Short mmCIF file of C-alpha atoms in Angstrom, two decimals:
data_model
loop_
_atom_site.label_atom_id
_atom_site.label_comp_id
_atom_site.label_asym_id
_atom_site.label_seq_id
_atom_site.Cartn_x
_atom_site.Cartn_y
_atom_site.Cartn_z
CA GLN A 194 104.58 81.72 108.51
CA LEU A 195 105.34 82.27 104.65
CA VAL A 196 106.41 79.27 103.16
CA LEU A 197 106.86 77.81 98.85
CA THR A 198 107.18 74.19 98.97
CA GLN A 199 108.86 72.57 95.94
CA SER A 200 109.22 68.48 95.10
CA PRO A 201 113.34 68.22 95.41
CA SER A 202 113.63 66.16 91.86
CA ALA A 203 111.87 65.78 88.45
CA SER A 204 111.98 63.76 85.36
CA ALA A 205 110.64 63.97 82.56
CA SER A 206 111.14 62.92 78.78
CA LEU A 207 112.97 64.61 75.82
CA GLY A 208 110.20 65.76 74.50
CA ALA A 209 107.61 65.78 76.53
CA SER A 210 105.64 67.50 79.16
CA VAL A 211 106.29 68.22 82.77
CA LYS A 212 104.49 69.86 85.06
CA LEU A 213 106.03 71.94 88.67
CA THR A 214 104.60 72.47 91.26
CA CYS A 215 105.09 75.65 93.77
CA THR A 216 102.73 75.59 96.97
CA LEU A 217 102.39 78.51 99.03
CA SER A 218 102.07 77.89 102.88
CA SER A 219 98.35 77.87 104.13
CA GLY A 220 96.56 81.70 104.79
CA HIS A 221 98.72 82.61 101.44
CA SER A 222 97.19 81.57 99.04
CA SER A 223 96.41 84.29 97.19
CA TYR A 224 100.13 85.63 97.07
CA ALA A 225 101.60 85.57 92.82
CA ILE A 226 105.07 83.93 92.23
CA ALA A 227 107.37 84.08 90.35
CA TRP A 228 109.47 80.80 88.61
CA HIS A 229 113.55 81.41 87.87
CA GLN A 230 115.73 78.72 85.94
CA GLN A 231 118.81 77.59 86.48
CA GLN A 232 120.33 75.80 84.47
CA PRO A 233 124.22 73.65 85.47
CA GLU A 234 127.01 75.92 86.19
CA LYS A 235 124.80 79.26 85.40
CA GLY A 236 123.33 82.14 87.04
CA PRO A 237 119.79 82.07 87.54
CA ARG A 238 117.33 83.85 84.72
CA TYR A 239 113.84 84.67 84.91
CA LEU A 240 110.73 82.71 83.71
CA MET A 241 107.56 84.63 84.54
CA LYS A 242 105.80 86.00 87.33
CA LEU A 243 102.30 84.29 87.77
CA ASN A 244 98.63 85.12 89.39
CA SER A 245 96.69 83.61 91.09
CA ASP A 246 93.68 83.33 88.87
CA GLY A 247 96.50 82.02 86.50
CA SER A 248 97.74 84.80 84.02
CA HIS A 249 101.49 85.01 84.23
CA SER A 250 104.21 87.51 82.21
CA LYS A 251 107.47 86.14 80.94
CA GLY A 252 110.83 87.52 80.74
CA ASP A 253 112.21 88.41 77.70
CA GLY A 254 113.06 85.58 74.90
CA ILE A 255 110.93 82.85 76.96
CA PRO A 256 109.82 80.58 74.70
CA ASP A 257 105.90 79.68 74.89
CA ARG A 258 107.17 75.65 75.46
CA PHE A 259 106.98 77.49 79.47
CA SER A 260 103.97 78.68 80.30
CA GLY A 261 102.65 79.45 83.91
CA SER A 262 99.31 78.40 85.86
CA SER A 263 97.21 77.93 89.56
CA SER A 264 94.88 76.10 91.50
CA GLY A 265 94.01 77.43 94.88
CA ALA A 266 98.05 77.60 96.53
CA GLU A 267 98.95 75.22 93.98
CA ARG A 268 101.40 77.30 91.66
CA TYR A 269 102.59 75.26 88.39
CA LEU A 270 105.55 75.40 85.47
CA THR A 271 105.01 73.29 82.42
CA ILE A 272 107.53 72.91 80.37
CA SER A 273 106.08 70.64 76.94
CA SER A 274 108.87 69.58 74.49
CA LEU A 275 110.98 69.75 76.54
CA GLN A 276 114.67 70.05 75.16
CA SER A 277 118.11 69.11 76.48
CA GLU A 278 118.73 72.54 77.44
CA ASP A 279 115.80 72.55 79.95
CA GLU A 280 117.93 70.34 82.16
CA ALA A 281 118.16 72.82 85.44
CA ASP A 282 116.89 73.50 88.62
CA TYR A 283 113.94 75.66 88.98
CA TYR A 284 113.28 78.06 91.94
CA CYS A 285 109.89 80.16 93.28
CA GLN A 286 110.06 83.14 94.48
CA THR A 287 107.39 85.20 96.60
CA TRP A 288 107.26 88.21 98.18
CA GLY A 289 105.93 90.80 100.85
CA THR A 290 108.65 89.61 102.28
CA VAL A 291 111.36 88.29 100.07
CA VAL A 292 110.61 84.12 99.98
CA PHE A 293 112.94 80.87 97.53
CA GLY A 294 110.86 77.69 97.59
CA GLY A 295 113.80 74.88 97.84
CA GLY A 296 113.84 74.60 94.81
CA THR A 297 113.90 71.59 91.90
CA LYS A 298 115.58 69.79 90.04
CA LEU A 299 114.50 69.32 86.27
CA THR A 300 116.24 65.65 84.27
CA VAL A 301 115.73 65.49 80.95
CA LEU A 302 115.69 61.88 79.73
CA GLU B 1483 118.49 96.96 77.82
CA VAL B 1484 118.12 96.33 81.57
CA GLN B 1485 121.56 94.64 82.64
CA LEU B 1486 123.36 93.93 86.74
CA VAL B 1487 126.90 94.33 85.83
CA GLN B 1488 128.79 92.14 89.31
CA SER B 1489 131.84 92.45 90.75
CA GLY B 1490 134.59 90.04 90.16
CA ALA B 1491 135.22 86.92 92.28
CA GLU B 1492 137.26 86.92 95.49
CA VAL B 1493 139.78 85.13 97.48
CA LYS B 1494 139.88 86.70 101.17
CA LYS B 1495 141.34 84.90 104.47
CA PRO B 1496 138.61 84.24 107.60
CA GLY B 1497 138.96 88.18 109.68
CA GLU B 1498 139.12 89.71 106.15
CA SER B 1499 136.82 92.57 105.34
CA LEU B 1500 134.79 93.13 101.92
CA LYS B 1501 132.42 94.93 99.88
CA ILE B 1502 131.67 93.65 95.89
CA SER B 1503 129.36 96.10 93.88
CA CYS B 1504 126.59 95.21 91.27
CA LYS B 1505 125.69 98.59 88.79
CA GLY B 1506 122.55 98.99 87.62
CA SER B 1507 122.47 100.48 83.47
CA GLY B 1508 118.85 100.78 81.08
CA TYR B 1509 116.72 101.63 83.25
CA SER B 1510 116.49 103.79 86.32
CA PHE B 1511 117.86 102.94 88.74
CA THR B 1512 116.80 104.83 91.70
CA SER B 1513 113.00 104.05 90.93
CA TYR B 1514 113.05 99.42 91.02
CA TRP B 1515 114.41 97.81 94.18
CA ILE B 1516 118.11 96.16 94.03
CA GLY B 1517 118.80 92.75 96.12
CA TRP B 1518 120.77 89.93 97.15
CA VAL B 1519 121.55 86.48 97.18
CA ARG B 1520 123.45 83.96 98.32
CA GLN B 1521 124.04 80.66 96.40
CA MET B 1522 126.50 78.59 98.89
CA PRO B 1523 127.96 75.16 97.29
CA GLY B 1524 125.32 72.87 95.84
CA LYS B 1525 122.41 74.76 97.85
CA GLY B 1526 119.97 76.63 96.68
CA LEU B 1527 118.76 80.23 96.23
CA GLU B 1528 119.19 81.86 99.74
CA TRP B 1529 117.38 86.20 100.29
CA MET B 1530 120.47 88.84 102.24
CA GLY B 1531 117.92 90.97 101.94
CA ILE B 1532 116.61 94.20 100.17
CA ILE B 1533 117.92 98.55 99.00
CA TYR B 1534 115.68 101.04 97.52
CA PRO B 1535 117.90 103.00 96.06
CA GLY B 1536 115.78 106.25 95.61
CA ASP B 1537 115.96 106.56 99.08
CA SER B 1538 118.41 103.64 100.65
CA ASP B 1539 115.17 102.21 102.45
CA THR B 1540 116.98 98.49 103.35
CA ARG B 1541 115.55 95.91 104.21
CA TYR B 1542 117.61 92.51 105.60
CA SER B 1543 116.24 89.04 106.24
CA PRO B 1544 115.89 88.03 109.67
CA SER B 1545 119.28 85.14 108.63
CA PHE B 1546 122.09 87.20 107.07
CA GLN B 1547 120.43 90.91 110.13
CA GLY B 1548 123.72 92.46 112.04
CA GLN B 1549 126.05 90.09 109.18
CA VAL B 1550 126.20 92.41 106.66
CA THR B 1551 125.17 94.92 105.38
CA ILE B 1552 123.94 96.70 102.39
CA SER B 1553 124.23 100.00 101.03
CA ALA B 1554 123.75 101.87 97.28
CA ASP B 1555 125.52 104.93 95.70
CA LYS B 1556 122.68 106.31 93.56
CA SER B 1557 125.35 108.03 91.37
CA ILE B 1558 127.19 105.43 89.64
CA SER B 1559 123.91 103.46 90.22
CA THR B 1560 125.70 100.73 91.89
CA ALA B 1561 124.91 98.35 94.25
CA TYR B 1562 127.35 96.91 97.37
CA LEU B 1563 127.16 94.06 99.94
CA GLN B 1564 130.07 94.13 103.01
CA TRP B 1565 130.44 92.77 105.40
CA SER B 1566 133.19 93.24 107.79
CA SER B 1567 134.62 90.21 109.02
CA LEU B 1568 134.05 87.27 106.80
CA LYS B 1569 134.06 83.69 108.08
CA ALA B 1570 134.51 80.39 106.48
CA SER B 1571 130.81 79.90 105.96
CA ASP B 1572 130.69 83.25 103.63
CA THR B 1573 131.73 80.97 101.11
CA ALA B 1574 129.42 81.16 98.19
CA MET B 1575 127.96 82.71 94.95
CA TYR B 1576 126.44 86.82 95.58
CA TYR B 1577 123.86 87.90 93.13
CA CYS B 1578 121.91 90.89 92.97
CA ALA B 1579 118.85 90.78 91.93
CA ARG B 1580 116.60 94.20 90.25
CA LEU B 1581 112.81 93.24 91.59
CA GLY B 1582 110.76 94.28 88.96
CA GLU B 1583 107.84 96.47 89.83
CA MET B 1584 108.98 100.50 90.18
CA ALA B 1585 108.91 101.58 94.03
CA THR B 1586 107.38 98.07 94.77
CA ILE B 1587 108.81 95.11 96.77
CA SER B 1588 107.71 92.59 94.58
CA HIS B 1589 109.57 89.60 92.20
CA ILE B 1590 113.02 89.34 90.85
CA ASP B 1591 112.56 90.21 86.63
CA TYR B 1592 116.93 90.63 86.42
CA TRP B 1593 119.79 89.13 88.06
CA GLY B 1594 123.62 90.36 87.57
CA GLN B 1595 125.92 87.35 86.91
CA GLY B 1596 127.35 86.65 90.36
CA THR B 1597 129.83 87.28 92.23
CA LEU B 1598 131.93 84.47 93.81
CA VAL B 1599 133.39 84.17 97.31
CA THR B 1600 135.96 82.09 98.75
CA VAL B 1601 137.39 82.99 102.06
CA SER B 1602 140.01 80.28 103.27
CA SER B 1603 142.70 80.75 105.59
#
């Protein structure tokens, strides 16, 4: 069964970098995913599609501070030069049968 | 510019029916899958189902099969999510979303603004 696993929470300081992880279930390590951001009291926003080889394509207007990478079954979202508006929930999503991860709540200290 | 514009918030009583909408513009509506996503208060995103407006091929998440109906009217570029008998547990925000590759089930690349559905006696 295709499952995406995310840590429930993460935190980092203003101006620092943070790396969020989304792990694909066993047997699905070749799958691409997408990352989405949901700021407080707002709807989700598409950030990027991330392939198993680490190549990624970002959505319209997504800053260069957001990047993606992959290693095995792990898919990463790195946010550099953290800003207060980056405090949000981050969800990974895959397809075949469409699935969301449980989300990671990022706190900017 | 791709846009998905959803219908407004609804307040309903248990047992009532409801149909909410999502109008697509700025792209070929019939060429991309559209999906519906539920977000219950304080919770994460849940996939409900998808429809291909070109031929109305519809797929449901097992959790939502038989609980809702997804449809589309390609003549007005609009997708729908409907309930025949609402329950209090249907209270949630509902988002429509476009799947980003033509004629392919893939990643979401655009989201609607959401429709809040409140079911209360």
